[in-house]
Structure formats: structure tokens, C-alpha cells
Coordinates of C-alpha atoms and ligand atoms in Angstrom, one line a residue:
X63 CA -151.9 66.4 -40.0
X64 CA -152.9 66.5 -43.3
X65 CA -154.0 64.3 -45.3
X66 CA -152.5 62.7 -49.1
X67 CA -154.2 64.2 -51.9
X68 CA -155.1 61.1 -54.0
X69 CA -154.5 62.3 -58.2
X70 CA -158.0 62.8 -59.6
X71 CA -157.9 61.2 -62.8
X72 CA -157.8 57.9 -63.5
X73 CA -154.9 57.7 -65.6
X74 CA -152.7 59.3 -63.0
X75 CA -153.7 56.7 -60.5
X76 CA -152.4 53.8 -62.5
X77 CA -149.1 55.2 -62.8
X78 CA -146.1 54.4 -60.3
X79 CA -145.6 56.8 -57.4
X80 CA -142.4 58.4 -56.0
X81 CA -142.7 59.0 -52.8
X82 CA -140.6 61.3 -50.5
X83 CA -138.1 59.0 -48.0
X84 CA -138.1 60.0 -44.6
X85 CA -137.3 58.1 -41.1
X86 CA -136.5 54.9 -43.3
X87 CA -139.5 54.5 -45.1
X88 CA -141.4 56.0 -48.0
X89 CA -143.4 59.5 -46.9
X90 CA -146.7 60.7 -48.8
X91 CA -147.8 62.7 -45.7
X92 CA -148.5 66.5 -46.4
X93 CA -148.4 65.6 -50.1
X94 CA -150.5 68.3 -52.0
X95 CA -148.7 68.4 -55.4
X96 CA -147.7 65.9 -57.8
X97 CA -145.3 66.4 -61.1
X98 CA -145.2 64.3 -64.1
X99 CA -142.3 61.7 -64.6
X100 CA -141.7 61.1 -68.6
X101 CA -140.3 58.3 -70.4
X102 CA -138.2 60.4 -72.8
X103 CA -138.3 57.2 -75.4
X104 CA -141.9 57.4 -75.8
X105 CA -142.9 60.9 -74.9
X106 CA -145.5 59.3 -72.1
X107 CA -145.6 59.5 -68.3
X108 CA -144.0 57.1 -66.5
X109 CA -145.0 58.0 -62.8
X110 CA -145.8 60.6 -60.7
X111 CA -143.7 62.4 -58.0
X112 CA -144.6 64.0 -54.8
X113 CA -143.4 67.6 -54.3
X114 CA -142.4 68.5 -51.0
X115 CA -143.7 71.5 -49.1
X116 CA -142.2 73.4 -46.6
X117 CA -143.7 70.7 -43.9
X118 CA -142.3 68.1 -45.8
X119 CA -138.9 69.2 -45.3
X120 CA -139.7 70.2 -41.9
X121 CA -140.2 66.6 -41.0
X122 CA -137.5 65.4 -43.0
X123 CA -135.0 67.8 -40.9
X124 CA -136.3 66.7 -37.6
X125 CA -135.9 63.3 -38.6
X126 CA -132.4 63.6 -39.6
X127 CA -131.8 65.5 -36.4
X128 CA -132.8 63.3 -34.0
X129 CA -130.8 60.4 -36.2
X130 CA -127.7 62.7 -36.7
X131 CA -127.4 63.0 -32.7
X132 CA -126.9 59.0 -32.7
X133 CA -124.7 59.1 -36.0
X134 CA -122.3 61.2 -35.2
X135 CA -121.1 59.0 -32.4
X136 CA -121.4 55.5 -34.7
X137 CA -118.4 54.2 -34.8
X138 CA -115.9 54.7 -37.4
X139 CA -116.1 50.6 -37.8
X140 CA -119.8 51.0 -37.8
X141 CA -120.0 53.8 -40.6
X142 CA -117.2 51.7 -42.9
X143 CA -119.1 48.4 -42.6
X144 CA -122.6 50.2 -44.1
X145 CA -120.6 51.6 -46.8
X146 CA -118.9 48.3 -47.5
X147 CA -122.6 46.8 -47.4
X148 CA -124.1 49.9 -49.4
X149 CA -121.4 48.9 -52.0
X150 CA -122.0 45.4 -52.3
X151 CA -125.9 45.9 -52.8
X152 CA -125.4 48.8 -55.6
X153 CA -123.0 46.6 -57.5
X154 CA -125.9 43.8 -56.9
X155 CA -128.7 45.6 -58.4
X156 CA -126.2 47.6 -61.1
X157 CA -128.6 46.6 -63.8
X158 CA -132.1 47.5 -62.2
X159 CA -130.6 50.7 -61.4
X160 CA -129.2 51.5 -64.9
X161 CA -133.1 50.2 -66.1
X162 CA -134.5 53.0 -63.8
X163 CA -132.1 56.0 -65.3
X164 CA -132.5 54.7 -69.0
X165 CA -136.5 54.8 -68.3
X166 CA -136.5 57.9 -66.5
X167 CA -133.5 59.8 -67.9
X168 CA -133.3 58.7 -71.5
X169 CA -129.6 57.4 -71.8
X170 CA -128.6 54.4 -73.0
X171 CA -128.1 51.6 -70.9
X172 CA -124.3 51.1 -70.9
X173 CA -124.1 54.7 -70.1
X174 CA -126.3 54.4 -67.4
X175 CA -124.0 51.4 -66.3
X176 CA -121.1 53.7 -66.2
X177 CA -122.7 56.5 -64.4
X178 CA -123.6 54.1 -61.7
X179 CA -119.8 52.4 -61.6
X180 CA -118.7 56.1 -61.3
X181 CA -121.0 57.0 -58.6
X182 CA -119.9 54.0 -56.7
X183 CA -116.3 54.8 -56.9
X184 CA -116.7 57.8 -54.7
X185 CA -118.4 55.0 -52.0
X186 CA -115.5 53.0 -52.1
X187 CA -113.5 56.2 -51.6
X188 CA -116.1 56.8 -48.2
X189 CA -114.9 53.2 -47.3
X190 CA -111.5 54.4 -46.4
X191 CA -113.2 57.1 -43.9
X192 CA -110.8 55.9 -40.7
X193 CA -107.9 56.9 -42.9
X194 CA -109.7 60.4 -44.2
X195 CA -110.6 61.9 -40.9
X196 CA -107.4 60.9 -39.1
X197 CA -106.5 64.3 -37.2
X198 CA -102.7 65.4 -36.1
X199 CA -101.4 65.0 -32.7
X200 CA -98.3 66.7 -31.0
X201 CA -97.0 65.5 -27.6
X202 CA -95.5 68.4 -25.5
X203 CA -96.7 71.1 -27.2
X204 CA -95.8 72.9 -23.6
X205 CA -94.5 70.8 -20.6
X206 CA -96.9 68.1 -20.3
X207 CA -99.4 69.5 -23.0
X208 CA -100.5 67.8 -25.9
X209 CA -102.4 69.0 -29.2
X210 CA -104.4 67.2 -31.2
X211 CA -106.8 67.8 -34.7
X212 CA -110.3 66.5 -35.3
X213 CA -112.7 67.1 -37.5
X214 CA -116.4 66.7 -36.8
X215 CA -119.6 66.4 -38.8
X216 CA -121.6 69.4 -39.3
X217 CA -124.9 67.9 -38.4
X218 CA -127.6 67.8 -41.2
X219 CA -126.5 68.5 -44.8
X220 CA -128.5 68.8 -48.2
X221 CA -127.9 67.9 -51.6
X222 CA -130.0 69.4 -54.7
X223 CA -129.2 67.6 -57.8
X224 CA -129.7 68.0 -61.6
X225 CA -131.3 65.3 -64.0
X226 CA -128.6 64.8 -65.9
X227 CA -126.7 62.1 -63.3
X228 CA -129.6 61.0 -61.5
X229 CA -127.4 58.5 -59.6
X230 CA -123.8 59.5 -59.9
X231 CA -124.2 63.3 -58.6
X232 CA -126.2 62.3 -55.2
X233 CA -123.2 59.8 -55.1
X234 CA -120.4 62.4 -55.0
X235 CA -122.1 63.8 -51.7
X236 CA -124.3 61.0 -49.4
X237 CA -121.6 58.5 -49.2
X238 CA -118.7 60.9 -47.9
X239 CA -121.1 63.3 -46.0
X240 CA -123.0 60.0 -44.1
X241 CA -119.3 58.6 -43.9
X242 CA -118.1 62.0 -42.2
X243 CA -120.9 61.5 -39.3
X244 CA -123.6 63.7 -40.9
X245 CA -127.5 62.9 -41.9
X246 CA -128.2 64.1 -45.4
X247 CA -131.2 65.3 -46.8
X248 CA -131.6 64.6 -50.9
X249 CA -133.7 66.9 -53.0
X250 CA -133.0 65.1 -56.7
X251 CA -134.3 66.5 -59.7
X252 CA -138.1 66.0 -60.2
X253 CA -137.5 64.9 -64.1
X254 CA -135.9 61.3 -63.2
X255 CA -136.6 61.1 -59.2
X256 CA -136.5 57.4 -58.7
X257 CA -133.3 56.6 -58.4
X258 CA -132.9 58.6 -55.4
X259 CA -135.5 56.2 -53.7
X260 CA -133.5 53.2 -54.9
X261 CA -130.8 54.5 -53.3
X262 CA -132.6 55.2 -50.1
X263 CA -133.8 51.5 -50.2
X264 CA -130.1 50.1 -50.6
X265 CA -128.8 52.3 -48.1
X266 CA -131.6 51.0 -45.4
X267 CA -130.9 47.6 -46.6
X268 CA -127.1 48.2 -45.6
X269 CA -127.4 48.7 -42.1
X270 CA -128.0 52.6 -42.4
X271 CA -130.2 54.0 -39.3
X272 CA -133.5 55.5 -40.0
X273 CA -133.5 59.1 -40.6
X274 CA -129.5 59.5 -41.3
X275 CA -130.8 59.4 -45.3
X276 CA -134.0 61.2 -46.6
X277 CA -135.0 62.1 -49.7
X278 CA -137.6 64.9 -50.2
X279 CA -139.0 65.7 -54.0
X280 CA -140.0 68.8 -55.8
X281 CA -139.4 71.7 -57.0
X282 CA -138.3 75.5 -56.1
X283 CA -140.5 75.2 -53.5
X284 CA -138.6 72.4 -52.0
X285 CA -135.5 73.8 -52.5
X286 CA -136.4 77.1 -50.8
X287 CA -137.6 75.3 -47.8
X288 CA -134.2 73.6 -47.4
X289 CA -132.6 77.0 -48.2
X290 CA -134.6 78.4 -45.6
X291 CA -134.5 75.8 -42.6
X292 CA -132.1 76.6 -39.8
X293 CA -131.7 73.0 -39.2
X294 CA -129.7 72.6 -42.3
X295 CA -126.2 73.4 -41.8
X296 CA -124.6 72.9 -45.0
X297 CA -126.1 72.0 -49.0
X298 CA -124.1 70.6 -51.7
X299 CA -125.7 71.7 -55.1
X300 CA -124.9 70.6 -58.7
X301 CA -127.1 72.4 -61.9
X302 CA -127.2 75.2 -64.0
X303 CA -125.6 78.2 -63.5
X304 CA -127.9 80.8 -62.8
X305 CA -129.6 78.3 -60.0
X306 CA -126.0 77.3 -58.4
X307 CA -125.2 81.6 -58.1
X308 CA -129.1 81.4 -56.4
X309 CA -128.5 78.6 -53.9
X310 CA -124.9 79.7 -53.3
X311 CA -126.1 83.4 -52.7
X312 CA -129.5 82.4 -50.6
X313 CA -127.5 79.7 -48.6
X314 CA -124.5 81.7 -47.6
X315 CA -126.7 84.6 -46.5
X316 CA -128.8 81.8 -44.2
X317 CA -125.2 81.2 -42.6
X318 CA -125.0 77.7 -44.6
X319 CA -121.7 76.6 -45.7
X320 CA -122.2 76.1 -49.8
X321 CA -120.5 74.4 -52.8
X322 CA -122.7 74.8 -55.9
X323 CA -121.5 73.3 -59.0
X324 CA -122.8 75.4 -62.2
X325 CA -123.1 75.1 -66.0
X326 CA -120.4 74.5 -68.4
X327 CA -118.8 74.8 -72.0
X328 CA -116.2 72.7 -72.1
X329 CA -113.8 73.0 -75.3
X330 CA -111.6 70.6 -76.8
X331 CA -108.6 72.2 -78.8
X332 CA -107.2 70.1 -81.3
X333 CA -103.4 71.4 -82.4
X334 CA -102.4 70.5 -86.1
X335 CA -99.8 67.9 -84.9
X336 CA -102.5 65.7 -82.9
X337 CA -103.8 62.4 -83.9
X338 CA -106.7 63.3 -86.0
X339 CA -108.7 59.8 -85.8
X340 CA -108.3 60.1 -82.1
X341 CA -109.6 63.2 -81.8
X342 CA -112.5 62.6 -84.1
X343 CA -113.3 59.6 -82.2
X344 CA -112.7 61.6 -79.3
X345 CA -115.0 64.7 -80.1
X346 CA -117.9 62.5 -81.4
X347 CA -117.8 60.4 -78.3
X348 CA -117.7 63.5 -75.6
X349 CA -119.8 65.7 -78.0
X350 CA -122.7 63.1 -78.2
X351 CA -122.7 60.5 -75.6
X352 CA -125.6 60.9 -73.3
X353 CA -127.0 63.2 -76.0
X354 CA -124.9 65.8 -74.9
X355 CA -126.2 66.3 -71.7
X356 CA -123.1 65.5 -69.5
X357 CA -121.2 68.5 -68.0
X358 CA -118.3 67.6 -69.0
X359 CA -119.5 67.0 -72.7
X360 CA -117.8 68.9 -75.1
X361 CA -119.8 71.4 -77.0
X362 CA -117.0 73.5 -78.9
X363 CA -114.2 71.9 -80.9
X364 CA -111.2 74.5 -81.5
X365 CA -109.6 73.3 -84.5
X366 CA -106.0 75.0 -84.9
X367 CA -104.3 75.6 -88.3
X368 CA -105.2 73.4 -90.7
X369 CA -106.9 70.9 -88.3
X370 CA -110.5 71.9 -88.9
X371 CA -110.3 70.7 -92.6
X372 CA -108.8 67.5 -92.1
X373 CA -111.2 66.5 -89.2
X374 CA -114.5 67.2 -90.6
X375 CA -114.7 64.7 -92.9
X376 CA -113.7 62.4 -90.0
X377 CA -116.2 64.0 -87.8
X378 CA -118.7 63.7 -90.4
X379 CA -118.2 60.0 -91.1
X380 CA -118.3 58.4 -87.6
X381 CA -121.5 60.7 -86.9
X382 CA -123.7 59.0 -89.7
X383 CA -123.3 55.6 -87.9
X384 CA -124.0 56.6 -84.7
X385 CA -127.4 54.5 -83.6
X386 CA -129.8 56.8 -82.0
X387 CA -132.5 54.7 -80.4
X388 CA -134.5 53.9 -77.0
X389 CA -131.7 53.7 -74.6
X390 CA -133.1 50.2 -73.9
X391 CA -132.4 48.8 -77.3
X392 CA -129.4 46.6 -77.7
X393 CA -126.7 48.4 -79.8
X394 CA -128.2 52.0 -78.8
X395 CA -125.8 54.6 -78.7
X396 CA -127.4 57.7 -78.0
X397 CA -131.2 57.8 -76.5
X398 CA -133.5 61.0 -76.6
X399 CA -133.6 64.2 -74.5
X400 CA -134.9 64.5 -71.5
X401 CA -138.1 66.2 -71.8
X402 CA -140.0 67.6 -74.8
X403 CA -139.5 71.2 -73.4
X404 CA -135.5 70.4 -73.4
X405 CA -135.9 69.1 -76.9
X406 CA -137.7 72.3 -77.8
X407 CA -135.2 74.2 -76.6
X408 CA -132.3 72.8 -77.9
X409 CA -134.1 72.9 -81.8
X410 CA -133.9 76.4 -81.2
X411 CA -130.6 76.7 -80.7
X412 CA -130.1 74.7 -84.0
X413 CA -132.4 77.4 -85.7
X414 CA -130.3 80.3 -84.0
X415 CA -126.8 79.0 -85.6
X416 CA -128.2 78.6 -89.0
X417 CA -129.8 82.0 -88.6
X418 CA -126.7 84.0 -87.1
X419 CA -124.3 82.4 -89.9
X420 CA -122.8 79.1 -88.8
X421 CA -122.4 76.0 -91.5
X422 CA -124.6 73.1 -90.1
X423 CA -122.2 70.7 -91.7
X424 CA -124.6 68.1 -90.0
X425 CA -128.2 68.4 -89.5
X426 CA -129.8 66.0 -86.9
X427 CA -133.0 67.5 -87.1
X428 CA -134.7 65.0 -89.7
X429 CA -133.9 62.0 -87.5
X430 CA -137.5 59.6 -87.4
X431 CA -136.9 56.5 -84.8
X432 CA -139.5 54.0 -85.8
X433 CA -142.1 53.6 -83.4
X434 CA -141.0 56.2 -81.2
X435 CA -142.8 59.3 -82.8
X436 CA -143.5 60.9 -79.4
X437 CA -140.1 60.3 -77.9
X438 CA -137.8 63.2 -77.6
X439 CA -135.0 62.0 -80.4
X440 CA -132.8 65.0 -82.0
X441 CA -130.1 63.4 -84.2
X442 CA -126.4 64.8 -84.0
X443 CA -126.0 68.1 -85.7
X444 CA -122.1 69.6 -86.4
X445 CA -121.8 73.2 -86.6
X446 CA -118.4 74.7 -88.4
X447 CA -117.1 78.4 -89.0
X448 CA -118.8 79.1 -85.1
X449 CA -118.0 82.6 -84.4
X450 CA -117.1 83.4 -80.5
X451 CA -120.2 86.1 -80.8
X452 CA -122.9 83.8 -81.8
X453 CA -125.6 82.4 -79.1
X454 CA -124.7 78.9 -80.1
X455 CA -121.2 79.8 -78.9
X456 CA -121.9 81.8 -75.9
X457 CA -125.1 79.2 -74.1
X458 CA -124.9 76.2 -72.8
X459 CA -127.2 74.1 -75.4
X460 CA -126.7 70.5 -73.0
X461 CA -128.0 68.5 -76.4
X462 CA -126.3 67.0 -79.6
X463 CA -124.6 70.1 -81.1
X464 CA -121.3 70.3 -81.4
X465 CA -119.8 73.8 -82.7
X466 CA -116.5 73.7 -84.7
X467 CA -114.9 77.2 -83.8
X468 CA -111.4 78.1 -86.3
X469 CA -108.6 79.5 -84.5
X470 CA -105.1 80.0 -86.5
X471 CA -103.0 79.5 -83.5
X472 CA -102.3 78.0 -80.1
X473 CA -102.3 81.6 -78.7
X474 CA -105.6 82.5 -80.1
X475 CA -107.5 79.1 -79.3
X476 CA -106.0 79.6 -75.2
X477 CA -107.5 83.1 -75.4
X478 CA -110.3 82.0 -76.4
X479 CA -110.9 79.0 -73.8
X480 CA -110.1 81.7 -71.5
X481 CA -112.6 84.4 -72.1
X482 CA -115.2 82.4 -71.7
X483 CA -117.9 82.7 -68.9
X484 CA -117.5 78.6 -67.6
X485 CA -114.6 77.1 -66.7
X486 CA -115.6 73.6 -66.0
X487 CA -113.8 71.1 -68.1
X488 CA -111.0 71.6 -71.3
X489 CA -109.2 69.3 -73.5
X490 CA -105.8 69.3 -75.8
X491 CA -105.0 66.9 -78.3
X492 CA -101.6 67.1 -79.3
X493 CA -98.5 65.2 -80.0
X494 CA -96.1 67.9 -78.7
X495 CA -95.3 67.4 -74.9
X496 CA -94.6 70.5 -74.7
X497 CA -97.2 72.3 -75.7
X498 CA -99.9 70.5 -73.8
X499 CA -97.6 71.0 -70.5
X500 CA -98.1 75.0 -71.3
X501 CA -101.7 74.5 -71.6
X502 CA -102.0 72.7 -68.6
X503 CA -99.9 75.5 -66.9
X504 CA -102.0 78.3 -68.8
X505 CA -105.6 77.3 -69.1
X506 CA -107.9 78.9 -66.8
X507 CA -110.1 75.7 -66.1
X508 CA -110.7 73.4 -63.4
X509 CA -110.2 70.0 -65.0
X510 CA -108.2 69.5 -68.3
X511 CA -107.5 66.7 -70.1
X512 CA -104.6 66.0 -72.3
X513 CA -105.2 63.4 -75.0
X514 CA -108.6 62.7 -72.7
X515 CA -111.9 64.1 -73.8
X516 CA -113.7 64.1 -70.5
X517 CA -111.2 64.3 -67.4
X518 CA -113.4 63.7 -65.0
X519 CA -111.2 62.8 -61.7
X520 CA -111.4 59.5 -59.8
X521 CA -113.3 60.1 -56.4
X522 CA -109.9 60.2 -54.6
X523 CA -109.1 63.5 -56.1
X524 CA -111.9 66.6 -56.2
X525 CA -114.4 67.4 -59.0
X526 CA -115.0 71.2 -59.9
X527 CA -114.7 74.1 -62.3
X528 CA -113.7 77.4 -62.0
X529 CA -115.3 80.8 -62.7
X530 CA -119.3 80.5 -63.1
X531 CA -119.0 76.8 -63.1
X532 CA -118.5 76.6 -59.3
X533 CA -119.6 78.9 -56.3
X534 CA -117.8 78.4 -53.3
X535 CA -114.5 77.0 -52.0
X536 CA -114.8 73.4 -52.3
X537 CA -115.2 70.7 -54.9
X538 CA -116.8 67.9 -54.5
X539 CA -115.3 64.5 -53.3
X540 CA -111.6 63.3 -52.7
X541 CA -110.1 65.4 -49.6
X542 CA -111.9 68.9 -50.2
X543 CA -115.5 66.8 -50.1
X544 CA -114.2 65.3 -46.4
X545 CA -113.2 69.1 -45.8
X546 CA -116.7 70.4 -46.9
X547 CA -118.9 67.9 -44.7
X548 CA -117.0 68.3 -41.5
X549 CA -115.3 71.1 -39.5
X550 CA -112.1 70.8 -37.8
X551 CA -111.3 71.3 -34.2
X552 CA -108.0 71.4 -32.2
X553 CA -107.7 70.6 -28.5
X554 CA -105.1 71.5 -26.1
X555 CA -105.1 69.0 -23.2
X556 CA -102.9 68.6 -20.1
X557 CA -103.6 65.3 -18.7
X558 CA -103.0 64.3 -15.7
X559 CA -104.1 67.4 -14.1
X560 CA -100.9 68.9 -13.2
X561 CA -99.8 70.7 -9.8
X562 CA -102.3 73.9 -9.7
X563 CA -99.7 77.1 -10.3
X564 CA -102.2 79.9 -9.0
X565 CA -104.0 82.3 -10.9
X566 CA -102.2 83.8 -14.2
X567 CA -104.1 86.5 -15.8
X568 CA -101.9 86.7 -18.7
X569 CA -102.0 85.1 -22.1
X570 CA -101.3 81.3 -22.0
X571 CA -97.6 80.5 -23.0
X572 CA -96.1 77.4 -23.9
X573 CA -93.1 76.5 -22.1
Ligands
NAD659 P1 -131.4 72.9 -63.2 O1 -130.4 73.8 -62.5 O2 -132.8 73.2 -63.9 O3 -132.0 72.2 -61.4 C1 -131.1 71.3 -60.6 C2 -131.9 71.0 -59.5 O4 -132.4 72.8 -58.9 C3 -132.7 70.4 -59.4 O5 -133.0 69.7 -58.3 C4 -133.9 71.3 -59.5 O6 -135.2 70.8 -59.0 C5 -133.5 72.4 -58.8 N1 -133.9 73.9 -59.8 C6 -134.4 74.0 -60.7 N2 -134.6 75.3 -60.9 C7 -134.4 75.9 -59.4 C8 -134.9 77.5 -59.0 N3 -135.7 78.2 -60.1 N4 -134.8 77.5 -57.9 C9 -134.3 76.6 -57.1 N5 -134.0 75.4 -57.6 C10 -134.2 74.9 -58.8 O7 -130.2 71.8 -63.8 P2 -130.5 70.5 -64.7 O8 -131.4 71.1 -66.2 O9 -131.5 69.7 -64.1 O10 -129.4 70.0 -65.1 C11 -128.4 70.7 -65.9 C12 -127.4 71.3 -65.4 O11 -126.6 71.0 -64.9 C13 -126.5 71.9 -66.6 O12 -126.1 73.2 -66.8 C14 -124.9 71.2 -66.3 O13 -124.1 71.8 -66.6 C15 -125.2 71.3 -64.9 N6 -124.3 70.3 -64.2 C16 -123.3 70.9 -63.7 C17 -122.3 69.6 -63.3 C18 -121.0 70.2 -62.6 O14 -120.6 69.6 -62.3 N7 -120.8 71.3 -63.0 C19 -122.8 68.5 -63.1 C20 -123.8 68.2 -64.0 C21 -125.0 68.9 -64.4

């Protein structure tokens, strides 16, 4: 077996290490590559994370396969007990989990706590697995013949997740996958990997048998090893559209079931009759919360008629009051961006927006956070008079940059939303019930908010967008999640065995 390669430099050896998690324990065999995990508020390295090779993924799949053969027959009572115990443990260690998120992602502590709570909702949903897996039964479909349907687990399934919700997005997947009787291998983002290991420890403490939940860290090498491993039956992915498409195409070509959720460009349409104070509060919260690094963030505000002229001062007034600071600082409302590269990318969009003629109504580039000069901070930026052909409108920026597009009519606003290649979330703000109802019917987007800026469904509904925001047929969690992680079987039984009536080569007919 290959031995672990220790980091060469003295500095690295002092860093915290994030190993893989296989067979119910930390795993560092076969590790030949490590990645840096940064603290975005200080700009310094906070840990090093193991990067998986093919061998590591192979070891995880072997362990998971062994474990799943037993776990698939664990009683529903046992699976439920594990989920309840896990729920209690996450609740108990919520603060610790949130601190990990703030340290590695940068989001403010209150937001990190909110993330953990939203993830827990899926765990709570998974606690109801006996109800969710109930099949149908028909007595006497023919004389003395009964039929019933059951849903069975797929086997070993994997989840590949993005940096922006390191606790919640994996929780969209593994609680249900495990409760359905699968073994789950998580490949979290290499940018903020520690929450995955923390979850693994808590699942272990909750009594989950070894090997039912594993974590392999890394980059494309780990992802490709997952996509090419024949022992993995299904892959859930959440991340950017370009990678989602790749995962969907490669995974399905290899015979796997795949759901791949991609990027977003979420619009908020504000009609002139809307409560503009509510709209301004909502746009600022949904545009700049988590520094715009949310798949459901509002990045385009479509102001209809004279709404823009009346909204702009309200937006500016609110933006000026936002407290941008390290996420661990009390009262901080917006933290830094996740990495230096991402910070540079978002800055380049602000420059492009100006160069292409949009009006920079609020420029966050001058922001300085005392004592954190090396942190990846960018103040909130607001563009007005953005046109649909501009790059800042076309691309997902994933930063604290909100674009105002002016539209003359409701129809123009609707056409704009429906022409966009992304279709994750959308919101309309109005006091006209008829207009809202028409919008919910006509808009071609997966998740719709009416006077609600971030319409993330509860765990018992399913989450997912349309068009380039989702590849595959199933949304995550809710009933579609249960369907994704199981397959149906219908049994037709004659019991007790009836009298033998001789050979009959005709097609079986029910009498
Ligand atoms: P990303 O696509 O860069 O990475 C996601 C995962 O894919 C990570 O685990 C990463 O290691 C892996 N990966 C990255 N490049 C890869 C490659 N070339 N080949 C194979 N694997 C690769 O996404 P991100 O930057 O971590 O997250 C932000 C993106 O995620 C945004 O586009 C955001 O909209 C999207 N997102 C979407 C949703 C949704 O529900 N639709 C939710 C959260 C985030």
C-alpha cells in the first residue's frame, strides 16, 4: 500500500489536516496531493486537505459496497433511529458547525447557522422514511393473486457539492440517500472541506454503521474517478452549469442515474404597484446576503415602469448601512468572497460592466476592512441601466453585484426572464394578486417567489431549476429525492401456492 506523503514545508506541517473519511474513520492512505484551504477573512491558509486519487475512490467504493449490503436490510426502525440521533447531534453542535463554515467559506455566523438549520430540515424529512417508502398493495388482482410495489435502494451513490453551502447542500442528498438504504460517498468542495468530515463524525456518533457514509476530498481527479467507477450507481451534483453538464453527460454515458444542478441568474421583477420598501429590503438581503454567493441570490432586479426611479434611492440607502466584516465579528452582515481568484473574477465583472456602459450606482471596490487587508473583501456593487446584451447580465457573477434592468411593461419583464438560459429561482413583487398569479403560470423557472425573494422550498417539496440550472429529471429532496435514490419494483404473488393447473404457453392473463 502506498504511504502518505507528508507535506514538505514546515509551514504546512503546522496546518490542520483534513483527511478523507472511509470505513468510519479518517483515511490518509494513498494521499500524494494536498490542497490549501484558505481563511477568506484573513487571506491565510487555515488547513490542508487531502486530494483523492483513483485508488482512494476505489477504497471508498469497496468499503461502501460492503457496508451497503447489510445497510439495505437494516430495519426502517433502525434507519430512523440513526436519523433522529444525527438530528440531535447536529442541533447540539450547530455553533461548532457554523464556525467551521465561517472560517472556511467566509459567510457571517448568523448565515452559517441558518444554513445548518435549513440542512437539518432535510434530516427531519428523512426521519419520516418509513412513511416515504410505503408502497401500494392490491389484493386479488386475479383470483388469489396479489400485487404490491416496493422501492429499493440503488446501492452506492455519490454526491459532488459546491463551495457555497458546505453543510446544507450535502444535506440535501445524504440523509435521504442513507435513509433509503444506500451507502453514500460525498466529494465536497475542496475550498471548504471540513464541514463534510464534521458531519461524518456526527453520523458515526449517531450509530451509522462504518462505510455507509464516506468522504473523499479533491478536485477533478476525484470527480472523474467517481464518474468512471462502475460500483457507483448514481450521482447527485450541485455546482456550476459547465461542470453540471459534464457530470450529467459523463455519468449517464457510464450508465449512472444523474441529477446535476447548475448555475443561476435569478431575477426579481418589481411591478410599480409593489410595496417598494419591502422590495428594497428584499433585493438588498437577497442580492448581498452571503456576498451574493448563493444559487438563489437575486442578481437582476427588473424594475417595471417608474419602479426603478423610486427604488434606486431606497436601495442605495440600505446598501450604505450594510456592515461588511469578517463573518465571526458580531453584527457582521456580509463577509468576504471565498478565494482570491474568485475575488479577482468578480472585480473583473465590475470593470466589464462599466466598460460596456452600465451605470455603477454603488461602487464597493474601495472598501477596506481594518486589520484584514489580505482578506477577500468586496463591498456591495449596484449597477443601473443594465442591458440584456451586457456580460454582467449574461454571466453568473456569484458575488455582491446587483444589476437593475429597466423594463416598460410586465410583458417585457416576463419575456426577459423567460429568454434567460438559467431558470433556477425568480421572484415577483406586486400587490396585484392577478398579476402574481399570471406570473406564476407564465414564468419558465423552477422555483417562484411571490413577494418572497429567495423561494427555497421546504424539505418536503423538491428543490431544483429548469433549463441550464438542472440536468436530469429529478430535483433534490422531497418526494423526487426519495424517487431518485430508489427504484421501483412490482411484485405479483400467488400465495399460498394454488393447485397446479398444467402448462400454459399463453401470455399470463389475470382472471
Ligand atoms: P463548481 O462547479 O466549480 O464546483 C462544484 C464541484 O465540482 C466541486 O466539488 C468541485 O471540486 C467540482 N469540480 C470543479 N471543477 C470541476 C471539473 N472541471 N471537473 C469535475 N469536477 C469539477 O462550483 P462552485 O464554484 O463550487 O459553486 C458555485 C456554483 O454552484 C455556482 O454556479 C452556483 O450557482 C452553483 N450552485 C447551484 C445550486 C443549485 O441548486 N442549482 C446550489 C448551489 C450552488
